[in-house]
Coordinates of C-alpha atoms in Angstrom, one line a residue:
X1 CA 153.1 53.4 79.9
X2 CA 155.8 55.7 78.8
X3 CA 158.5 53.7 80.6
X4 CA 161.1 55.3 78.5
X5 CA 160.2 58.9 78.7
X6 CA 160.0 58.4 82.2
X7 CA 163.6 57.6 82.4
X8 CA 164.5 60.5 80.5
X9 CA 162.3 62.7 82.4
X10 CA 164.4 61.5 85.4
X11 CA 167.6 61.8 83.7
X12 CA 167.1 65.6 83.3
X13 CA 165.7 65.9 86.1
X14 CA 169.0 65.2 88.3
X15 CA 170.3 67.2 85.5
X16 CA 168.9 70.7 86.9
X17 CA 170.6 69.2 90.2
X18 CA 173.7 68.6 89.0
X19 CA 173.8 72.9 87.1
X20 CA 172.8 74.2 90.2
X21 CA 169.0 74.9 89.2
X22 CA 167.3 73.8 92.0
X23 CA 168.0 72.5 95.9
X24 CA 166.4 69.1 97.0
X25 CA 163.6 68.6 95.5
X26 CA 162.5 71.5 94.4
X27 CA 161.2 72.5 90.3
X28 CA 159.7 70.3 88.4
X29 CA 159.4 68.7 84.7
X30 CA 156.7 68.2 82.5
X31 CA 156.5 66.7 79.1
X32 CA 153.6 66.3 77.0
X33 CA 153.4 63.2 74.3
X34 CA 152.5 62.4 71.0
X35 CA 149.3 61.7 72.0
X36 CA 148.4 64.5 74.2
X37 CA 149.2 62.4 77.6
X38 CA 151.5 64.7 79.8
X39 CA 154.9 63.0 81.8
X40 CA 155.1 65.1 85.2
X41 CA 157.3 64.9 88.6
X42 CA 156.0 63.7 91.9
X43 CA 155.3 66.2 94.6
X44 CA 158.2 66.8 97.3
X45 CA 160.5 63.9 96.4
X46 CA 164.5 64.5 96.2
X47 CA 165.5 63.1 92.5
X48 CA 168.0 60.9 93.6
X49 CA 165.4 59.3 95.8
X50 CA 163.3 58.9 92.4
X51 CA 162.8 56.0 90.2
X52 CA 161.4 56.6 86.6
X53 CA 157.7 54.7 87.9
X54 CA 157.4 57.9 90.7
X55 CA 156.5 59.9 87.5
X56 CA 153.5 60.7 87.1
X57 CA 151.2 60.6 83.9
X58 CA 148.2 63.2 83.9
X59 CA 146.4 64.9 81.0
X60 CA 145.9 68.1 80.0
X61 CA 143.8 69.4 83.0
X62 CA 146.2 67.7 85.6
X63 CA 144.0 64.7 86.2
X64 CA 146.4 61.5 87.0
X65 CA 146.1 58.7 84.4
X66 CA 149.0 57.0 86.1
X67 CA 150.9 56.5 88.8
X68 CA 150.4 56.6 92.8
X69 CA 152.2 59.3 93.7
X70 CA 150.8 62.7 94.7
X71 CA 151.7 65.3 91.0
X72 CA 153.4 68.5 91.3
X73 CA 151.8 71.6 93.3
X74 CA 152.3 73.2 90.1
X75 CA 150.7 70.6 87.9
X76 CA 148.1 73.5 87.3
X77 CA 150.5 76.0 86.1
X78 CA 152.6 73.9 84.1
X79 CA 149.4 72.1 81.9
X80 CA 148.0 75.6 81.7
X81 CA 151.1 76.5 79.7
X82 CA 151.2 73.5 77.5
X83 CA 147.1 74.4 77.2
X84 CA 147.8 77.5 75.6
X85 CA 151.0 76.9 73.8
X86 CA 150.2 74.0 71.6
X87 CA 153.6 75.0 69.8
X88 CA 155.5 73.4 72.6
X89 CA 155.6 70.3 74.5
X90 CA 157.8 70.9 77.5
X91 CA 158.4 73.0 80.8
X92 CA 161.2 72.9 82.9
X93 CA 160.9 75.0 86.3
X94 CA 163.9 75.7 88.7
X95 CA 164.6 78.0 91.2
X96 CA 167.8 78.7 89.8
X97 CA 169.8 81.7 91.9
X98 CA 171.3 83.6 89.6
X99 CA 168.7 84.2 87.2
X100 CA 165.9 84.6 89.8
X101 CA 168.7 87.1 91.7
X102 CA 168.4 89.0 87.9
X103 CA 164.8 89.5 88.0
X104 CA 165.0 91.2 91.5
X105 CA 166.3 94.3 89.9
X106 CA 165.9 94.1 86.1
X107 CA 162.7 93.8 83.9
X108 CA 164.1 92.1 81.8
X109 CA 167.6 90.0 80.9
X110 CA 169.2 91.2 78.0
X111 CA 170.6 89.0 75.3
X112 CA 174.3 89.1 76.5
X113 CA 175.2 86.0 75.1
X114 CA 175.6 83.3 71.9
X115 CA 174.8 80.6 74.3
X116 CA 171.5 82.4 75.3
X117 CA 170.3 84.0 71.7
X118 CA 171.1 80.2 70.9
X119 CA 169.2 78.8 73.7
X120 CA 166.5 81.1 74.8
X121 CA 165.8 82.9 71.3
X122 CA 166.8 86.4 73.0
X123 CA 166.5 88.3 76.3
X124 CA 164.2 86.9 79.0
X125 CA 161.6 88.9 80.5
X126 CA 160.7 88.8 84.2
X127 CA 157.2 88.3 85.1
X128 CA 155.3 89.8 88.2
X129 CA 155.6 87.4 90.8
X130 CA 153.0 84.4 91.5
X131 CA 154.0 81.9 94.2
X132 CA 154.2 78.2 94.0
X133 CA 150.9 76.1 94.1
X134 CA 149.4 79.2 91.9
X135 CA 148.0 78.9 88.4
X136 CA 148.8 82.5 88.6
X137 CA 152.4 81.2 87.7
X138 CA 151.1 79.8 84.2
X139 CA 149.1 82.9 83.5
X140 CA 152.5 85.1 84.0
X141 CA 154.8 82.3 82.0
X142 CA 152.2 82.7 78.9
X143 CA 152.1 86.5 79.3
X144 CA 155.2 87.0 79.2
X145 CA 157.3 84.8 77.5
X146 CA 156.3 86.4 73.8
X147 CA 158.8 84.3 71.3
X148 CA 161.3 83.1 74.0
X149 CA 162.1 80.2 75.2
X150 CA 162.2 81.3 79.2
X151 CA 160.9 83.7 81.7
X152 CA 161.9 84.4 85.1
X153 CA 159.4 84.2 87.6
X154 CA 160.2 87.5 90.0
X155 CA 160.9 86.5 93.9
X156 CA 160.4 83.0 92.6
X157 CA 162.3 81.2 90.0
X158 CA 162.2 80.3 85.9
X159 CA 160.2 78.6 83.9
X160 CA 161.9 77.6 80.5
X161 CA 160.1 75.9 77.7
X162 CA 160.5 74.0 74.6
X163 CA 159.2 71.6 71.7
X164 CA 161.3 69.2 73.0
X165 CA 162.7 68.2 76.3
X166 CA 166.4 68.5 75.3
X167 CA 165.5 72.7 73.4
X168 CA 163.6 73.3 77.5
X169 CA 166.8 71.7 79.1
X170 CA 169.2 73.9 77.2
X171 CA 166.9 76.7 77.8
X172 CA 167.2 76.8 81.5
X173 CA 171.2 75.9 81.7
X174 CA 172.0 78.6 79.5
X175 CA 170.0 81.6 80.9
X176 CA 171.8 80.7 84.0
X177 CA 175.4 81.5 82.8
X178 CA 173.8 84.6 81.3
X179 CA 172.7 85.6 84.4
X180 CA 176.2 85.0 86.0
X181 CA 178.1 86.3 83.1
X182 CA 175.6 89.5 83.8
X183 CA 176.6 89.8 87.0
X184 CA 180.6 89.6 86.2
X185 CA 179.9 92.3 83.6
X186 CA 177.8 94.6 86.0
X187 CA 180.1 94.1 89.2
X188 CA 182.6 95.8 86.8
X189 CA 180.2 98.1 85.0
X190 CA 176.6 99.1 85.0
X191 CA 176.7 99.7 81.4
X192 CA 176.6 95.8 80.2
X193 CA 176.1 95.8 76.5
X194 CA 174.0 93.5 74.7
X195 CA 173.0 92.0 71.1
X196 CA 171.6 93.6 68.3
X197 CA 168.4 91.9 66.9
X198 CA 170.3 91.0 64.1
X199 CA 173.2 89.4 65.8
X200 CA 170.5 87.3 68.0
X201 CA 168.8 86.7 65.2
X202 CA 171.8 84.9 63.5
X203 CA 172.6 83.2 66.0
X204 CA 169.0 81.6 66.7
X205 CA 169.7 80.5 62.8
X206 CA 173.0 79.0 63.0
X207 CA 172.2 76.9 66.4
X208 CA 169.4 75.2 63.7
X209 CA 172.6 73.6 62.8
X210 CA 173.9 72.6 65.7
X211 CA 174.6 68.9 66.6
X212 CA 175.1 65.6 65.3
X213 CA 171.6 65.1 64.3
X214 CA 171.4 68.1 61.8
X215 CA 172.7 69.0 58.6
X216 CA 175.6 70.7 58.0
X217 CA 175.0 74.6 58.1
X218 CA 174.8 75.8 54.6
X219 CA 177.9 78.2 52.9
X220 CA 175.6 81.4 53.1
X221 CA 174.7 81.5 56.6
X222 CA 178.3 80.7 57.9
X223 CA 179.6 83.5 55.5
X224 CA 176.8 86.2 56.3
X225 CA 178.3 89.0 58.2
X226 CA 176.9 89.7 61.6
X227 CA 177.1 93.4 61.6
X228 CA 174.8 93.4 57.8

């Protein structure tokens, strides 16, 4: 079943390779369907070693409906998340080094960025650290998230999240060229500024526009003036 979310669970999965987001085969994907089953990736396989039938199907507790290979040590974690945030339907986890280098010494990632106001919603909080295998790591993602889109996981990694696939993918990608644009800014300066809450806030609206698949972005947002 699911044949063709599989593939695109694959697809994005060699995705996080290809930005740098993970080594091997380590992070993991999880998308939950229409009808509550939930699309997960195999246990300690490198993606380019996968095929779209090594994904796993499991419900909300982790149980596998389908498949023969062993789930994700996180599997826990990950379903917790989707558990208790009905509002969304996908997790993305990486180890990704620039961001994860950010929550060694921040508490939090400020919104320094369109890309990540766009992408994340505003700055990304770092949660306490919880290791791999842990459902510890869903009870610090829920915690701490709030209204964004990502956390970073301190000593440990990031989990981004979405109602989509595509809104978790872009959520990940983009809080990593935060990160490294935050380190560029700090190298030169400690004092690296960030958004205001309305600035983020406008630009959380105008990415509702963004793409082929959405209207065009009506005369009154485009004029609004960022500073009002």
């Amino acid at each position: 079943m699911f044949e063709k979310e599989k593939a695109e669970v694959l697809k994005n999965a060699l995705r996080l390779d290809r930005y740098g987001l993970v080594a091997l085969s380590g992070g993991n994907i999880c998308w939950r369907m229409e009808t509550g089953e939930i699309l997960i990736t195999p246990s300690g396989m490198i993606y380019e070693d996968m095929v779209p039938e090594d994904i796993l199907v499991v419900d909300i507790f982790g149980n596998v409906i389908e498949g023969t290979r062993k789930p994700s040590i996180d599997t826990g974690a990950l379903c917790y998340i989707l558990e208790k945030r009905p509002d969304l339907n996908c997790v993305i986890h990486t180890h990704q080094p620039y961001a994860t280098g950010v929550g060694l010494i921040l508490d939090e990632l400020p919104c320094n960025l369109t890309t990540l106001a766009n992408a994340t919603w505003g700055s990304v909080k770092v949660a306490p650290y919880s290791s791999a295998a842990s459902i510890q790591m869903g009870y610090e993602a829920v915690e701490n998230l709030g209204d964004s889109l990502a956390v970073i996981l301190k000593h440990h990694g990031v989990i981004g999240v979405g109602r989509t696939l595509k809104e978790a993918m872009y959520s990940v990608v983009y809080l990593e060229e935060a990160a490294k644009t935050y380190y560029i800014a700090y190298s030169m300066s400690p004092n690296v500024p960030g958004f205001t809450q309305t600035q983020i806030d406008r630009a959380v609206e105008v990415f509702k526009y963004y793409g082929q698949n959405t209207q065009q972005i009506p005369l009154e947002v485009f004029m609004n003036k960022e500073n009002h």
